[in-house]
XYZ file of C-alpha atoms in Angstrom:
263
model
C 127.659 52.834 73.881
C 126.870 53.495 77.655
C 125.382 57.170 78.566
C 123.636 58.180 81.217
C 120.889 59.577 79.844
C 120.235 57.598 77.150
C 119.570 53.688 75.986
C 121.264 52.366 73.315
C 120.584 49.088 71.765
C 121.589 47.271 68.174
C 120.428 44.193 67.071
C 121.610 41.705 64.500
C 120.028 43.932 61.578
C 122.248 47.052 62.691
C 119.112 48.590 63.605
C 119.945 50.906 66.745
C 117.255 52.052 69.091
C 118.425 54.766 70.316
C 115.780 55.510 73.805
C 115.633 59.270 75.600
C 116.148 57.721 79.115
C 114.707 59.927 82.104
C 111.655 58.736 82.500
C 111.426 60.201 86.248
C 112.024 64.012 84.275
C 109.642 63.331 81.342
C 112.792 62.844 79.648
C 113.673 66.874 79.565
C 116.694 67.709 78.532
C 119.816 68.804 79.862
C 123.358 69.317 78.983
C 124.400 65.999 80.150
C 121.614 64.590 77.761
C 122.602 66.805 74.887
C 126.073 66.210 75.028
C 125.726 62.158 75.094
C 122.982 63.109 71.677
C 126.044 64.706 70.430
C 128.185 62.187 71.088
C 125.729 59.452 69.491
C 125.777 61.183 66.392
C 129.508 61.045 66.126
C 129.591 57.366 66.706
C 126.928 56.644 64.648
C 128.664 58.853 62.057
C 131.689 55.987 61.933
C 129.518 53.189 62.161
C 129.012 51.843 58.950
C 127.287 48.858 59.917
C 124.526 50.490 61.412
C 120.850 50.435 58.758
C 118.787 52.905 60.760
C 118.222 54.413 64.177
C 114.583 54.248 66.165
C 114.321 57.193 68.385
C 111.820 56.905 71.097
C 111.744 58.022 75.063
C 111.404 55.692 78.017
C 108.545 55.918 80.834
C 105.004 57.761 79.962
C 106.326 60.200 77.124
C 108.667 60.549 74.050
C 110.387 64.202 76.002
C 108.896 67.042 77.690
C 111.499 69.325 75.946
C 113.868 71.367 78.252
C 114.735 70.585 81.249
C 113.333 73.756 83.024
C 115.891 73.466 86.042
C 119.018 73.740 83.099
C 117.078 76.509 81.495
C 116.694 78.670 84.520
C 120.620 78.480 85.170
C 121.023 80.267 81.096
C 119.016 82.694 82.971
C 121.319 82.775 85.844
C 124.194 83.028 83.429
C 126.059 85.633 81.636
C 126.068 86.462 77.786
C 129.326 83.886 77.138
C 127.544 81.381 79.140
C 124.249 81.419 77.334
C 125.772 81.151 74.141
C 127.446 78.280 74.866
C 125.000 76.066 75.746
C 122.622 77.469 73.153
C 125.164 76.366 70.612
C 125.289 72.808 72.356
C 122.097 72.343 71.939
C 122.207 73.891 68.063
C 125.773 71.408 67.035
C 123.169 68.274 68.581
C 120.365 69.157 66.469
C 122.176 69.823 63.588
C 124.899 66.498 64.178
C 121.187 64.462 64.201
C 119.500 66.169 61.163
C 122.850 64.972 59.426
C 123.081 61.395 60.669
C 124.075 58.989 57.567
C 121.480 56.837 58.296
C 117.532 56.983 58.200
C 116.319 58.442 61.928
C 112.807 57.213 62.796
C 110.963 58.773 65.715
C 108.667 56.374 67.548
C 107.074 58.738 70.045
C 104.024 58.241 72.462
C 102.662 60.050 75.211
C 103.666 64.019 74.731
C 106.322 65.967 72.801
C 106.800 69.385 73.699
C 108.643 72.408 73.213
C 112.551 70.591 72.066
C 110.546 67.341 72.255
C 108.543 68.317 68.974
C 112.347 69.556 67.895
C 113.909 66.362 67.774
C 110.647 64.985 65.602
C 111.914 67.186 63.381
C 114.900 66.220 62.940
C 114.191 62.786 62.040
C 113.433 61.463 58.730
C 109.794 60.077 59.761
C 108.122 60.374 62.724
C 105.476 57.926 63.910
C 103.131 58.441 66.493
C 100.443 56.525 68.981
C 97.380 58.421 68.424
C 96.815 59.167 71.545
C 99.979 61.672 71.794
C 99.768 65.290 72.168
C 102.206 68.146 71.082
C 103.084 71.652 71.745
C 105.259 74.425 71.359
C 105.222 75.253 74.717
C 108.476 77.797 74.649
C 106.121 81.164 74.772
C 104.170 79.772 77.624
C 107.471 79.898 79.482
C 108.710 83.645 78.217
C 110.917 81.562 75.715
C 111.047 81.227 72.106
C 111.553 77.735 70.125
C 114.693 79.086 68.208
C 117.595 76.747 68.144
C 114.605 74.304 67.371
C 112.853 76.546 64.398
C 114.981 75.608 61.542
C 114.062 72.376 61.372
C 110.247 72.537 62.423
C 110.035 75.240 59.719
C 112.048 72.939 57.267
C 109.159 70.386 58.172
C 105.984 72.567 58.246
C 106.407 75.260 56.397
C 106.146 78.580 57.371
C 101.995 78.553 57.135
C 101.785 75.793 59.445
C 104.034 76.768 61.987
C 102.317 80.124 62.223
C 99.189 77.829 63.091
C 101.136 76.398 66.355
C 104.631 77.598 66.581
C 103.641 80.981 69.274
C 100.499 80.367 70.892
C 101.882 77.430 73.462
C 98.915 75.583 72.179
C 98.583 71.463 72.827
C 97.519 69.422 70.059
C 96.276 65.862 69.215
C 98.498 63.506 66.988
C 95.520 63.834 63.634
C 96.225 67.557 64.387
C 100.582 67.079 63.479
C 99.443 64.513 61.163
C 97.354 67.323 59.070
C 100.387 69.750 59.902
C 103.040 67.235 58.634
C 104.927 66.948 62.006
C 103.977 63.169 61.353
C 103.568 60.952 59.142
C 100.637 58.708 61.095
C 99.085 58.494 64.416
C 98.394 54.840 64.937
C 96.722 53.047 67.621
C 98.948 52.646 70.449
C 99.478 48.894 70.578
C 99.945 48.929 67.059
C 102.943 51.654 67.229
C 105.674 48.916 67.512
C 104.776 47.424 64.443
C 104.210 51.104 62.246
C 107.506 51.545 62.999
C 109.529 48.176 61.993
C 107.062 48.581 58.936
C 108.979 51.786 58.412
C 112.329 50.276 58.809
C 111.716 47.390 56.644
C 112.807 49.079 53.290
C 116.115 50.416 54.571
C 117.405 46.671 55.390
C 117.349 45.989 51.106
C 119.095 48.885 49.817
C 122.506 50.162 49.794
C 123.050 51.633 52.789
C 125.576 54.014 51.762
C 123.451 55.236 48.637
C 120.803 56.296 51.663
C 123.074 58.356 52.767
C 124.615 60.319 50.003
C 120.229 60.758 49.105
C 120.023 62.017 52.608
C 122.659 64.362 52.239
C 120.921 65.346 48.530
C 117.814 66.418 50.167
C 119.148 68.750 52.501
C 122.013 70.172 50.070
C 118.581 70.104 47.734
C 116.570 72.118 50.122
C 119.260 74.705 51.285
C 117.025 76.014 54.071
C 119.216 75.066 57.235
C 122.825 76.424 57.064
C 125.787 78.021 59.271
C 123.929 81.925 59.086
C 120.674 80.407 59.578
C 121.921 78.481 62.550
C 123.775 80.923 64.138
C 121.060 83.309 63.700
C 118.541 80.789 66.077
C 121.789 80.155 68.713
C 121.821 84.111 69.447
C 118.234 83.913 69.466
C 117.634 81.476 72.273
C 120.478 83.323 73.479
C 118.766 86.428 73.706
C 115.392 84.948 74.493
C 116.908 83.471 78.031
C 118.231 86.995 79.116
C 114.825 88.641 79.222
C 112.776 89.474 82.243
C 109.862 87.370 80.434
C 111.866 84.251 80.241
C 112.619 84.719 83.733
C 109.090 85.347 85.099
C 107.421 82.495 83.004
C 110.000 79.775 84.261
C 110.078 80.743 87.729
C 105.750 81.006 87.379
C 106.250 77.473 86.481
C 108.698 76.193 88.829
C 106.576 77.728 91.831
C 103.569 76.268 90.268
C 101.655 79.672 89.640
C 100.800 81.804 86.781
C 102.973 83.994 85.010
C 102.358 87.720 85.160
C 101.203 88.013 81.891
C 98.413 85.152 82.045
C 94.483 85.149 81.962
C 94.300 84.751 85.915
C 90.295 83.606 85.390
């Protein structure tokens, strides 16, 4: 597999590590990006020989969520448009919650706004304790929609009221205590938390993981079509306000929003 946003490895175990790969951008995301995620899915989707997938992000952080230059063009965009690439990024999320295979976030630095997203959508997520997190959509005149199934579906509803609106940023013991996490570990021991992790999956059926992966979410019934469509029109909606336009711009020209504490 050869993207260009992404770095895709497999060694003799069939585990892939599967490495966010624009390090220069804080490995934001844009539609190139969340096409090739799409994309991965798929492949790994007919793959049986694949165990488990690492996810992790190149340079000095796992992802700094959106890319804000992509998110500024929704804004530029008409309704159709918008809803588009709010359900691109909605199909990728939802194609990785349902990979067959156990999904294992290995993230260090920051995870923001979509970044803290695609934690969510992997089975455990493992972190350097030095790593901090936020929901940084409101802080922009956004809203973390396509992203709230799953972080709800992680959290619950009382925790995510705790971080979810207030653009606050947060230590790894912090989404630890929150269950974003499962650990924060020191950093040069985060390599070896996370084979630790992948170590069970190499001894059991691989295709019994999956069917118990699919279990659990058929179990859970939080996340489906409605509730999904429901957060694309949201982010939809979100992009076309004057807000959303102020708050990116603010940040782009490297000043405060309108609405900020200018002290």
């Amino acid at each position: 597999m050869t993207y260009e946003t992404l770095n895709v490895t497999r060694d003799e175990r069939g585990v892939v590590t599967l490495e966010l790969n624009r390090p220069d951008k804080r490995n934001a995301m844009t539609a190139t990006m969340i096409a090739e995620l799409n994309d991965f899915a798929k492949v790994i989707h007919s793959d049986e020989r694949i165990r488990a997938v690492i996810l992790s992000g190149r340079g000095d952080m796992f992802c700094a969520g959106g890319d804000l230059s992509w998110m500024m063009a929704q804004i530029e965009a008409d309704r159709p448009k918008r809803m588009q690439e709010a359900r691109m990024l909605a199909e990728m999320l939802r194609a990785m919650n349902e990979l067959p295979v156990p999904l294992i976030a290995k993230i260090h630095g920051a995870a923001f706004g979509g970044g803290v997203g695609l934690t969510c959508i992997c089975d455990v997520a493992i972190a350097s304790e030095n790593t901090r997190f936020g929901f940084t959509e409101t802080k922009l005149g956004i809203i973390p929609a396509t992203i709230g199934p799953y972080v709800i579906a992680r959290i619950g509803e009382g925790a995510a009221r705790q971080v979810f609106m207030s653009a606050r940023v947060f230590q790894a013991d912090e989404a630890a205590r929150l269950g974003l996490i499962k650990i924060a570990c020191p950093g040069p021991e985060l390599d070896a938390t996370v084979e630790a992790e992948v170590a069970p999956y190499l001894g059991v059926a691989p295709g019994a993981v999956g069917r118990t992966k699919n279990l659990i979410r058929m179990l859970s019934g939080k996340i489906d079509d409605a509730t999904i469509e429901a957060s694309i029109r949201a982010l939809a909606d979100a992009w076309d306000t004057d807000e959303a336009r102020e708050g990116i711009s603010a940040f782009l020209e490297k000043r405060k929003p309108q609405w900020a504490d200018k002290e």
